[in-house]
Amino acid sequence: MKNLLSFLLLFFIAFNSMPNANQCFEVENKEVKEILFQGTHVSFQYKYCEYDRNDTMTFEGKQSLDIKMNGQVYTYSNDVSGIGNFGGSMFFSTLGVFGLVDNTTGNSPISILYLTIVENKLVVLGQLTFEQNMGNIIGEPYIESRSDVTNFWVKKLLQSNQEYILGSPRLSFYEGLLFVLSDNLYKDMTMREFEKLSAKLSEYPDLINFYRQKIFFKNNSLCSYNENIIEMDAFGCKINNKQLSICYNYFDSGNLIYRYGDKDKIELELSREIQNDDLSTDTFIFQKNKWQYQVNTNPLAAGILIKNDGKTISFLKCNNNTIETLIFDPIWR
């Protein structure tokens, strides 16, 4: 009996000295105090802990975000795992939106969980997951956990905070992605408002390109945007019932492409090498034998000047309210 008790005691000591596979070791603990757009004082505490690694190539852990507002504490946590080193974080906006970012490297998926507080309850607005290439989003997002109030809330946000969203303050990347959660954005935002939003997000051309090709001009743009080809929509407009699109590859240096027609039939496609002067001009010239197509992207005179052997043949003017602001900013320049 005495030997059995001694054995059990040794087993208990040995067992408790072994690493606990379920123990999560704290890696990051960050606290931030912020004043929201409405003047509300909020404090955020972000924690990230990591479980013991089985190998150095993968990670597994847990994120948590504590939000203290008006004397009440709201907590949300999620599990994270992946390859390499975890690079997630929290984010917060003075708009009253906050959440967790799950990201590893610039060529890995990025996932952003959006939270807000509605009527003293923590609400998940939804989670976006994008593939990335060189730190830029590509393809379409996987959207999950979208709340029933998301569309209503985003519309209300646009209506009540236009000075912040469309005015002079800078919008962060995560604030800019927020509107992807709404499937009514093309109804809730006018083209003029979208132009203002694009100006606010000018340092994120990949994000503006997504809004253009997948939301506001998805039925018109002739640039390719799929899992195999990511063409940026540098400029576009409707000319009568036809579409003009100027496209280029954002990630690899290559050609500037002119397309004219519609999605069912491209009537004319021209391409030429991108030149340094293209980065500082609002006029692009394409040549086909004796024919020259001069695209003016200035909104006040947008259209195509067509010449044959140097002689002006016609000018095709862009329809008003269909003109896409010129955004030509290749990542490789």
Short mmCIF file of N, CA and C in Angstrom, two decimals, residues 249-255 274 330-333:
data_model
loop_
_atom_site.label_atom_id
_atom_site.label_comp_id
_atom_site.label_asym_id
_atom_site.label_seq_id
_atom_site.Cartn_x
_atom_site.Cartn_y
_atom_site.Cartn_z
N ASN A 249 -1.98 45.21 -65.40
CA ASN A 249 -1.69 44.24 -64.35
C ASN A 249 -1.03 44.97 -63.18
N TYR A 250 -1.62 44.84 -62.02
CA TYR A 250 -1.15 45.59 -60.85
C TYR A 250 0.16 45.04 -60.31
N PHE A 251 0.37 43.74 -60.43
CA PHE A 251 1.50 43.10 -59.76
C PHE A 251 2.71 42.92 -60.66
N ASP A 252 2.51 42.77 -61.95
CA ASP A 252 3.62 42.52 -62.86
C ASP A 252 3.66 43.59 -63.94
N SER A 253 4.85 44.15 -64.18
CA SER A 253 4.98 45.15 -65.23
C SER A 253 4.60 44.52 -66.57
N GLY A 254 3.88 45.25 -67.35
CA GLY A 254 3.42 44.71 -68.62
C GLY A 254 2.78 45.80 -69.46
N ASN A 255 1.67 45.47 -70.08
CA ASN A 255 1.05 46.37 -71.03
C ASN A 255 -0.12 47.15 -70.44
N ILE A 274 3.75 49.94 -71.07
CA ILE A 274 3.57 51.05 -70.15
C ILE A 274 4.87 51.86 -70.11
N PRO A 330 0.62 51.37 -60.38
CA PRO A 330 1.10 49.98 -60.28
C PRO A 330 2.08 49.79 -59.14
N ILE A 331 1.98 48.67 -58.47
CA ILE A 331 2.80 48.40 -57.30
C ILE A 331 4.26 48.23 -57.67
N TRP A 332 4.54 47.90 -58.94
CA TRP A 332 5.89 47.63 -59.36
C TRP A 332 6.63 48.87 -59.88
N ARG A 333 5.97 50.01 -59.88
CA ARG A 333 6.60 51.19 -60.50
C ARG A 333 7.80 51.68 -59.68
#
